[in-house]
XYZ file of C-alpha atoms in Angstrom:
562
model
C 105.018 82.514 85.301
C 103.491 83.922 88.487
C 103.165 81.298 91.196
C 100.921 81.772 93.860
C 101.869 82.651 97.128
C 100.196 80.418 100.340
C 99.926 83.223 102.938
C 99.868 82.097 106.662
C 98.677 84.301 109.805
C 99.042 87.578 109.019
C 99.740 90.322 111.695
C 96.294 92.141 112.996
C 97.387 95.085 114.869
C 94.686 97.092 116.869
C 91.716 98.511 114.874
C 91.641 101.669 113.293
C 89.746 103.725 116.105
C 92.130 101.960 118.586
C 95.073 103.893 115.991
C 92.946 106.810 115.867
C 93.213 107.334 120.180
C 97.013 107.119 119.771
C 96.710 110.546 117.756
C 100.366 109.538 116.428
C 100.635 109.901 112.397
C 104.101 108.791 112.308
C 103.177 106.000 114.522
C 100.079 104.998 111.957
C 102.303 105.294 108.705
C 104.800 102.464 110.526
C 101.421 100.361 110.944
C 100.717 100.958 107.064
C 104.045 100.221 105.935
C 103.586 96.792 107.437
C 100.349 96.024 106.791
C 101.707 96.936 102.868
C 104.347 94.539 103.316
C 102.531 91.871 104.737
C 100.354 92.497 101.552
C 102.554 92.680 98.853
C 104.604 90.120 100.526
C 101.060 87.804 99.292
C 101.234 89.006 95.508
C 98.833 92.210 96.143
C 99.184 95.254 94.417
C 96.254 97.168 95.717
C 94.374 97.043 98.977
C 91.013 98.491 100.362
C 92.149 99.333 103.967
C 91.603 103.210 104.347
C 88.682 103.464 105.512
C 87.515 106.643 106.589
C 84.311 107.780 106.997
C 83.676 110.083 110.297
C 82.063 108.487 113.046
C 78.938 110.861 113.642
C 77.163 108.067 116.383
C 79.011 105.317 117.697
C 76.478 103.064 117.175
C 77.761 102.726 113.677
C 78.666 98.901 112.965
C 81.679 99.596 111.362
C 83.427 102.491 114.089
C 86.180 100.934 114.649
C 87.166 100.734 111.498
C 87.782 104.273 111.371
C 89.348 106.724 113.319
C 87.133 109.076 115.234
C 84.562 111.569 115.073
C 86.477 114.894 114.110
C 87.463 115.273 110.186
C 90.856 116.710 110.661
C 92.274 114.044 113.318
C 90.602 111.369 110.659
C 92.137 112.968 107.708
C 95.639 113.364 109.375
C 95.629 109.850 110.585
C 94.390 108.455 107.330
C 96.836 109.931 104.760
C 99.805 108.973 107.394
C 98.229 105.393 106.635
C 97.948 105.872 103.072
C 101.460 106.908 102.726
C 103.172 103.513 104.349
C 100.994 101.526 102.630
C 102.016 103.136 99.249
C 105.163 102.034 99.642
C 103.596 98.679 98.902
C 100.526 98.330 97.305
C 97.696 100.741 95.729
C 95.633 101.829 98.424
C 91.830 102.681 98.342
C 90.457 104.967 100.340
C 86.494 104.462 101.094
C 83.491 105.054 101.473
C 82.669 108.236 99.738
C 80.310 109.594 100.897
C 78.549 110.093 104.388
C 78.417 106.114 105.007
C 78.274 106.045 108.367
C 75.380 103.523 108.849
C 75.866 99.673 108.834
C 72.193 97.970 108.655
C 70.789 100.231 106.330
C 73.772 101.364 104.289
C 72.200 99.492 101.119
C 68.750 101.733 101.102
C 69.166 105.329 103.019
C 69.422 108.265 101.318
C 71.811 111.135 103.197
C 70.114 114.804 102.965
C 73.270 117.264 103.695
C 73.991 120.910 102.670
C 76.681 121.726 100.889
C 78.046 123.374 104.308
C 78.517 120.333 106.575
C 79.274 118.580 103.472
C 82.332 120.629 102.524
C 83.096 121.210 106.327
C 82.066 118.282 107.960
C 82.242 115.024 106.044
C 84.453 115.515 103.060
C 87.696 117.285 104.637
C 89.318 114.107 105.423
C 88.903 112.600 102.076
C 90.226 115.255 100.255
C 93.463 115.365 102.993
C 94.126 111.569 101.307
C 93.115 112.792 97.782
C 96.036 115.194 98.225
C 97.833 113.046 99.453
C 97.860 111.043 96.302
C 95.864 107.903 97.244
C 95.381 105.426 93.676
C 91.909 104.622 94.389
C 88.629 105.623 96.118
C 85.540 103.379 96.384
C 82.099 104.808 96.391
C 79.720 103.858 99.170
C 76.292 101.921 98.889
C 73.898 104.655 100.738
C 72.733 107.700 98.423
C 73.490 111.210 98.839
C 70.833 114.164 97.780
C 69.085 111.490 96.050
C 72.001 109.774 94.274
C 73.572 107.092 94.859
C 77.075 107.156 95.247
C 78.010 105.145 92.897
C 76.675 106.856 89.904
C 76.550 110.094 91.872
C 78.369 112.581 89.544
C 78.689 115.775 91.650
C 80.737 113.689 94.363
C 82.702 111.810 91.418
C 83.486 114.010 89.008
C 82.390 117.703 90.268
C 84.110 117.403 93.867
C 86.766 114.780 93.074
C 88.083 115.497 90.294
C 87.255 119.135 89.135
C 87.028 120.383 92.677
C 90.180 118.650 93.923
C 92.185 117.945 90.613
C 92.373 114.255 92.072
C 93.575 111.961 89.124
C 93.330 108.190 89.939
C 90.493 105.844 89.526
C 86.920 105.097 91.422
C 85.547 101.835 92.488
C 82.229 100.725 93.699
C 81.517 99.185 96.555
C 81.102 95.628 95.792
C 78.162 93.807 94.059
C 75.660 96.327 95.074
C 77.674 99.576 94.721
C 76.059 100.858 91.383
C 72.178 100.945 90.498
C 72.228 101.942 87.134
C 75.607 100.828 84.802
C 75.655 103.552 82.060
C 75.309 106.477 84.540
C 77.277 105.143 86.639
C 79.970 105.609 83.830
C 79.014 108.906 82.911
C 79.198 110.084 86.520
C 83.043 108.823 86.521
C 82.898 105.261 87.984
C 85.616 104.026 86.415
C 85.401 99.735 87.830
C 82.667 97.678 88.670
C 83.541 95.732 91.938
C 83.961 92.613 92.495
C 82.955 90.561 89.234
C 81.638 91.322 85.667
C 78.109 92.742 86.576
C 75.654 95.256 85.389
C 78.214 96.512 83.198
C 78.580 93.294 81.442
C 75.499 92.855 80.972
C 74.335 96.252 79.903
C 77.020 98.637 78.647
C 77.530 96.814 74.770
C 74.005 97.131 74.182
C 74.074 100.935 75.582
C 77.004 101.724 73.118
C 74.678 100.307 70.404
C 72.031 102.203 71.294
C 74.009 105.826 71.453
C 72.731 105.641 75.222
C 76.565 105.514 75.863
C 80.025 106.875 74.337
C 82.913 105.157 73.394
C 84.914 108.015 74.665
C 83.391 107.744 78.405
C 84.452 104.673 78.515
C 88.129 105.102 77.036
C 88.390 108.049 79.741
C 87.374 105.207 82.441
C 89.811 102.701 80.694
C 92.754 106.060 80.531
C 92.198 106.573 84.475
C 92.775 102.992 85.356
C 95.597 102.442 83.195
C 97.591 105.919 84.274
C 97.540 104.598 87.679
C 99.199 101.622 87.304
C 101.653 102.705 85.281
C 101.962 105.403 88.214
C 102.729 102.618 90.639
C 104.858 100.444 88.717
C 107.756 100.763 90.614
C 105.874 100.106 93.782
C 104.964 96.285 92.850
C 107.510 95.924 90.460
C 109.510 93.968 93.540
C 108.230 92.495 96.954
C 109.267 91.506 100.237
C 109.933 87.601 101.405
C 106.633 86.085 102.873
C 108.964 85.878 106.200
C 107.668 89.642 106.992
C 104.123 88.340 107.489
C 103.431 87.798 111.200
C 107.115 88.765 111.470
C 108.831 89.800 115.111
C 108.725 92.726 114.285
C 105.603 93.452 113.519
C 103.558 91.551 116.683
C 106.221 94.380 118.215
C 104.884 96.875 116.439
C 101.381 95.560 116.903
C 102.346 95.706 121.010
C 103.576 99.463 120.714
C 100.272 100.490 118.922
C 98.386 98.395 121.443
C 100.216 100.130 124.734
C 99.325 103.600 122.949
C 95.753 103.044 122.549
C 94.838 102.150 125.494
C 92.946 104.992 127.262
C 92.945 104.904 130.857
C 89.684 106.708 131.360
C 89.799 106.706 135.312
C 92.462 105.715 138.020
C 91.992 106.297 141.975
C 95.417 105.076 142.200
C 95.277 101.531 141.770
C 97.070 101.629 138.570
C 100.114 100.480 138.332
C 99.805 97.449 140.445
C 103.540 95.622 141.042
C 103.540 92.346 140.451
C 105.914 91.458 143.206
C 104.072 92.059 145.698
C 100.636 90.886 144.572
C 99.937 87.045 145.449
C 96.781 86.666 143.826
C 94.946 87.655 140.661
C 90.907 87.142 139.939
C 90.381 87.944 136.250
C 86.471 87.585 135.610
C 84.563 87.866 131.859
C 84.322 85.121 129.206
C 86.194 88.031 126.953
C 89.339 87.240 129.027
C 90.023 84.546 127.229
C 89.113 84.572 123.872
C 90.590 85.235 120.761
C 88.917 88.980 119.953
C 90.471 90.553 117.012
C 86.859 92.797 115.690
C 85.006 92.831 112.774
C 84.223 89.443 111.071
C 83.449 91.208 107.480
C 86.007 92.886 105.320
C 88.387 94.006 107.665
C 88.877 90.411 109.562
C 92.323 89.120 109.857
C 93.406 85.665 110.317
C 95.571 85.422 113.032
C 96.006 82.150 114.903
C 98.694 82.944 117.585
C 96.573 85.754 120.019
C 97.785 86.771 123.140
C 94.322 87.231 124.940
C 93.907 89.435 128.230
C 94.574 86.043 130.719
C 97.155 85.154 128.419
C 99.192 88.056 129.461
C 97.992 88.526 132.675
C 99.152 84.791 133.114
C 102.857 85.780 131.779
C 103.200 89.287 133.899
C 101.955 87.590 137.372
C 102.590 84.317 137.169
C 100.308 81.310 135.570
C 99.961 80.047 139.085
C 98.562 83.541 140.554
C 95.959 84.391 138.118
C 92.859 82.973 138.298
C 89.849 83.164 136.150
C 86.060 82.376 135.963
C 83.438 84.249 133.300
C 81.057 84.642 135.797
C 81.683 83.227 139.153
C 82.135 86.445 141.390
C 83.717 84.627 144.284
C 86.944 84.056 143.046
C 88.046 87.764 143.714
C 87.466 86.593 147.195
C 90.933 87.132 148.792
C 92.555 88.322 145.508
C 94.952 91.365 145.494
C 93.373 92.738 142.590
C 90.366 92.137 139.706
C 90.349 92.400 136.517
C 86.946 92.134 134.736
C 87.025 92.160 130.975
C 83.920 92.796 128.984
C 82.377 94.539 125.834
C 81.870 93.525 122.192
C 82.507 91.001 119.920
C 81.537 90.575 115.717
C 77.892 88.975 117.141
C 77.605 92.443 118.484
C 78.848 95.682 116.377
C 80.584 94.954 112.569
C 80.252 94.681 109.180
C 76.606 93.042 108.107
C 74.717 91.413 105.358
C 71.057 91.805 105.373
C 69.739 88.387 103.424
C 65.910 89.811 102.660
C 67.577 93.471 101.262
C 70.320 91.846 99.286
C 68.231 89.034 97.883
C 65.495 91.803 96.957
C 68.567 94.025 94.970
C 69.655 90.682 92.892
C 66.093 90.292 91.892
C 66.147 94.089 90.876
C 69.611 94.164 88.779
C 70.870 91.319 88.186
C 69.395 88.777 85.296
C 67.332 86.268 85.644
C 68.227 82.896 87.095
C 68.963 80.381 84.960
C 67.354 77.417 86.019
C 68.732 73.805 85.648
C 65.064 72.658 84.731
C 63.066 75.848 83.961
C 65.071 77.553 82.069
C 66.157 81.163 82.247
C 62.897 82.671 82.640
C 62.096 81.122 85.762
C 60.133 82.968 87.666
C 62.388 84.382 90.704
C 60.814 84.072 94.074
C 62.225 86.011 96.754
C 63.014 84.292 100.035
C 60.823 85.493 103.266
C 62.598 88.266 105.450
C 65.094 86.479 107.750
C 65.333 89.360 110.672
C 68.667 90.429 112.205
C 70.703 87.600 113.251
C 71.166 87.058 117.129
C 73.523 88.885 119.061
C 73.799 86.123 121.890
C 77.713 85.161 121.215
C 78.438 81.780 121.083
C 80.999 80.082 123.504
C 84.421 79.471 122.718
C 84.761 81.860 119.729
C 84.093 85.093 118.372
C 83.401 84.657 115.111
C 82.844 81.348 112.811
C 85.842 79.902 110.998
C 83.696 79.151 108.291
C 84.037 82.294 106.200
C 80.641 83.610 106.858
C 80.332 87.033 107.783
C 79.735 87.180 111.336
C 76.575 88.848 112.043
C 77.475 92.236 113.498
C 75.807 95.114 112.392
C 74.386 98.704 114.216
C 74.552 98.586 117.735
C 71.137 98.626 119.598
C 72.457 100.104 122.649
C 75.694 102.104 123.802
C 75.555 100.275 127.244
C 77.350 96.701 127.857
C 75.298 94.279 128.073
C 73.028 93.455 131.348
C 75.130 90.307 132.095
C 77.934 92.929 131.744
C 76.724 95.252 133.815
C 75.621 92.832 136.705
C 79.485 91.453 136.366
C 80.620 95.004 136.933
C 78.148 95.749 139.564
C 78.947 92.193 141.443
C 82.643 93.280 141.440
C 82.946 96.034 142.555
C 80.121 95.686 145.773
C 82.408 92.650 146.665
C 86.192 93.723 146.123
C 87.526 97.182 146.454
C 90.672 97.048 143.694
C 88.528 96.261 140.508
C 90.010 97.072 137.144
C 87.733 97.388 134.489
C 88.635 96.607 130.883
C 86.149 97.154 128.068
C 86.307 95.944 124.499
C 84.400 97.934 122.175
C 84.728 99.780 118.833
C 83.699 103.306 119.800
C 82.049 104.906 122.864
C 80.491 103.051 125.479
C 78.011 104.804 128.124
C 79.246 103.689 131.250
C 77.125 104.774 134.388
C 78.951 102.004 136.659
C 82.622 103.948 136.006
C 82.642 105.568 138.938
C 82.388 102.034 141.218
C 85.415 100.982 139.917
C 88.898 101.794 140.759
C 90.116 101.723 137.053
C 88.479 101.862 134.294
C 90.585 101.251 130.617
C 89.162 101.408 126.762
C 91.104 98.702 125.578
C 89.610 98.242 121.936
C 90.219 95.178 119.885
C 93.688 95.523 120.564
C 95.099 93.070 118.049
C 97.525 90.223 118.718
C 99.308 91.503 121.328
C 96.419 93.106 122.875
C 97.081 90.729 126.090
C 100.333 91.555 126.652
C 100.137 94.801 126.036
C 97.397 95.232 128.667
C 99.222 93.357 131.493
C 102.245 96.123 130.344
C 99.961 99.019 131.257
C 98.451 97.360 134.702
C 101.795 96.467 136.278
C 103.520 99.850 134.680
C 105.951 98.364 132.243
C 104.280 100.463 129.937
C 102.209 103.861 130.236
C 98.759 104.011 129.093
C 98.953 106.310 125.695
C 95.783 106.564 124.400
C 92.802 109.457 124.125
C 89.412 109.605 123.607
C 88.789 109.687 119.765
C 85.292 110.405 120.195
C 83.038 112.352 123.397
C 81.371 109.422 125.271
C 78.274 110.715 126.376
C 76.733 110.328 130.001
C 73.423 109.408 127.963
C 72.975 107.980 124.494
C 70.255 111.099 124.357
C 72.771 113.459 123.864
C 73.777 112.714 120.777
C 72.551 113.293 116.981
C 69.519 110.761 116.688
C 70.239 107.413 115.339
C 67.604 104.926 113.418
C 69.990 102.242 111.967
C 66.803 100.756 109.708
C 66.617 104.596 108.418
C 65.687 104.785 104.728
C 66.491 108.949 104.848
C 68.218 111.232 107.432
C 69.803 114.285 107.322
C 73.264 115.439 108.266
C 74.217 118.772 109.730
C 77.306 120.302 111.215
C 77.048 119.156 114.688
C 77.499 115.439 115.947
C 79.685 114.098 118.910
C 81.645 116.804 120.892
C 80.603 119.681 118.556
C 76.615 118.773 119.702
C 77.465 118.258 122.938
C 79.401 121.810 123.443
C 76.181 123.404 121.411
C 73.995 122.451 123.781
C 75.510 122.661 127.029
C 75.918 119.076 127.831
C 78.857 118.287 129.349
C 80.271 114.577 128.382
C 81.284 111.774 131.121
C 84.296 111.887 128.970
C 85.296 114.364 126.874
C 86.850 114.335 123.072
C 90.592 113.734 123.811
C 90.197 112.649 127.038
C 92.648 109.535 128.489
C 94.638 109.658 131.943
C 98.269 108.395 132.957
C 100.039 107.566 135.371
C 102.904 110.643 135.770
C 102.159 114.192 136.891
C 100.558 116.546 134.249
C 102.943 118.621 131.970
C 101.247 121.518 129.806
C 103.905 121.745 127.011
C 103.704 123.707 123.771
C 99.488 124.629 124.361
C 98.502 128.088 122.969
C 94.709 128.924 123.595
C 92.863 131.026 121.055
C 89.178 131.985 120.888
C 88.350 129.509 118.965
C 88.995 126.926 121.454
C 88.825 126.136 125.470
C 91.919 124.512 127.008
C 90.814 122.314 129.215
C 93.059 121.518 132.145
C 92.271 118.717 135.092
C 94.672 117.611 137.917
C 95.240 114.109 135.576
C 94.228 115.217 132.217
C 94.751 117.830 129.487
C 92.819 118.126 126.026
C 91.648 120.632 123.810
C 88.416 121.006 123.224
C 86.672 122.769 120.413
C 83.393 124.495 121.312
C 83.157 127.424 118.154
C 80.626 126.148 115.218
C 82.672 124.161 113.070
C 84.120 126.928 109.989
């Protein structure tokens, strides 16, 4: 008999854009084979961590749950993923298609031709199709007027005629299908999470002729062939001692250290701890436990080395000291170090109450009252708005199990109390580090007042020590720009994240910017460190500019994406 496993912190390494800037696919298949030990360690067999969809505005709730904004780096980084995990557990890679929207993602319908579709925004999922990925999950938003999840061009025509791909499709959960018997004749094979629609509506279709036996059974074959295709990966499992293992928070350190893009140094960086007396670290982000996203991708981790933490442990407890906001402490410091950015009150997975509420009074059956009966009438509950995005002290996200409130970005600026902290800085200490949290692209007009200026994402558990490694030079900052971060929001594609349609073309991020003769603050590929610049192995063609700085090298396509 199978007894259930109680699984204790696991190991959250940095966030999948953070992965994405270490553009290092053997580094990322490491990352997946412990994540897919750490998950069939638990008793799982099947896990839906790939996710993949291109970042065309970093706006996009869920960015840093992906890897950047260019299909081929994506696709490379995500079947390296795929392929550790596999060793594990059935992975599922998601969301097809073109879901790159958080608040809306339940009602918006993407218009794209089949040119930036093909190009564009299905290359990377069809580099993990061939790669031999067990799953994909469809995504909420429609395409060309389908929805995805009963959207039988994308499912059958392009996944599994066009690409020969063989395993089976998911939808997203609860809301992921609109209609059950098309979505079974467009090649949906499960219904995700519970017994749904389809449970309620499929025998009577089959009784009506509406529906085929024989669809079904091919659903039923598909599911079936791929487990028996993975046997042998859960037919054993690791000891639960792998989970939040040594190893891994080392591994988790490594990635950390790699991502971290050092977007700007005037020489400040590294800073040597023996002969600095006095550290002033500012920012209420300094010390708190900041892992990301508080929806599907959260990961419970109790032992977090924040930024003070390992600022603390490089300098000396007694030599660092912090405040969130009051300035004056950097008065007769050595050095600053002001941490700001996001947390899951600010950018991540989200739940819209009034839309959801609406959809379960569309497909799903009437309530069945305790006194009424099951033909109550349903009332829908009064639009609740957009939760606030003031963070809370003390935490980042509720330890409740609610979804923290995240969502679309508003703005690609920090916020004003941010901003001021920056700005207060910098006018009052010369040697100001800047570190900034975020899931994707940040437009930073202050960069140029400070004398460093790192992207440190949400850097995982040994995101703290990992940052004091790269300000006092143990290690070397490795990351790059995933992403073009803009000098003005304006420059990019248009973004309306209560949209209910928008269209899609070839050019977004980098590729819009190089059309129209905008040059970024900081450019696709972009990140600095601290040794002189080698150009090693670089062959320019005409279908690319080699871009080549005093600090920085990175290649930098400019030719209409073919």
């Amino acid at each position: 008999m199978y007894k259930r496993q109680v699984l204790g912190d696991a190991t959250a390494f940095p966030v999948s854009m953070a992965r994405g800037a270490t553009f290092d696919p053997d580094l990322e298949e490491r990352i997946g084979d412990a994540i897919g030990a750490e998950l069939r360690a638990s008793g799982a067999t099947y896990t839906g961590a790939v996710c993949m969809n291109l970042l065309r505005h970093p706006a996009w709730g869920r960015a840093q749950e992906t890897y950047g904004e260019d299909p081929h780096h994506v696709g490379l980084m995500a079947a390296a993923f795929t392929r550790g995990l596999q060793r594990h557990v059935m992975a599922c890679m998601k969301h097809f298609a073109l879901n790159s929207m958080e608040n809306a993602r339940f009602s918006v319908d993407v218009t794209v031709g089949e040119r930036a579709l093909h190009e564009v925004y299905l290359p990377h999922f069809r580099r993990v199709a061939g790669e031999g990925v067990a799953s994909v999950m469809s995504a909420y938003n429609s395409l060309n007027g389908e929805w995805c999840g009963e959207n039988e061009t994308l499912l059958t025509g392009i996944l599994r005629e066009e690409w020969g791909w063989d395993g089976f499709v998911t939808s997203d959960f609860i809301f992921g299908l609109r209609d059950a018997v098309k979505s079974v004749r467009a090649g949906l094979d499960i219904e995700m999470p519970f017994r749904q629609q389809r449970a309620m509506r499929l025998p009577d279709a089959i009784e009506r002729g509406e529906l085929t036996v024989a669809a079904v059974d091919e659903a039923v074959e598909r599911i079936v062939a791929t487990l028996l295709r993975f046997a042998h990966v859960y037919e054993s499992r690791p000891s639960l001692s792998v989970v939040g293992s040594d190893d891994h928070r080392s591994l988790a350190r490594e990635a950390s250290v790699a991502s971290t893009v050092l977007l700007r140094n005037d020489g400040l960086l590294p800073v040597d701890p023996a002969s600095t007396a006095r550290v002033a670290v500012l920012g209420r982000l300094a010390s708190l436990r900041n892992l990301g996203d508080g929806g599907s991708s959260d990961v419970r981790a109790s032992e977090v080395v924040t930024p003070l933490d390992g600022l603390r442990a490089a300098f000396g407890r007694d030599r660092v000291v912090h405040d969130d906001t009051d300035v004056s402490i950097v008065d007769g410091a050595d050095v600053v170090v002001v941490v700001v950015g996001y947390t899951t009150d600010d950018e991540g997975e989200y739940i819209d109450n009034s839309a959801t509420a609406a959809l379960i009074g569309d497909l799903f059956p009437a309530m069945d009252h305790p006194m009424l009966g099951a033909d109550a009438p349903y009332e829908r509950p009064a639009p609740t708005g957009r939760p606030s995005a003031q963070p809370s002290a003390g935490a980042a996200r509720p330890d409740d199990g609610a979804m923290a409130p995240g969502g679309d970005r508003d703005s690609l600026r920090l916020s004003e109390t941010d901003e001021a902290l920056i700005a207060a800085a910098t006018s009052r200490h010369q040697r100001v580090v800047v570190a900034v949290v975020a899931g994707s692209a940040v437009v930073m007009p202050w960069a140029d007042a400070a004398s460093a200026t790192l992207v440190t994402w949400y850097s995982g558990v040994e995101g703290g020590a990992a940052l004091a490694d790269i300000i006092t030079g143990r290690s070397e900052p490795g990351g790059r720009l995933p992403f073009a971060v803009p000098a003005d929001a304006d420059h990019l594609v248009d973004f309306d994240r209560t949209a209910t349609t928008v269209v899609y073309d070839l050019f977004h991020g980098q590729w819009k910017l190089d059309r129209d003769g905008v040059p970024a603050h900081f450019p696709f590929g972009w990140g600095l460190g601290y040794g002189a610049p080698r150009l090693m192995g670089v062959e320019a063609t005409s279908e690319c500019r080699l871009r080549v700085t005093a600090s920085n090298l990175s290649l930098i396509h400019i030719s209409e994406p073919t």
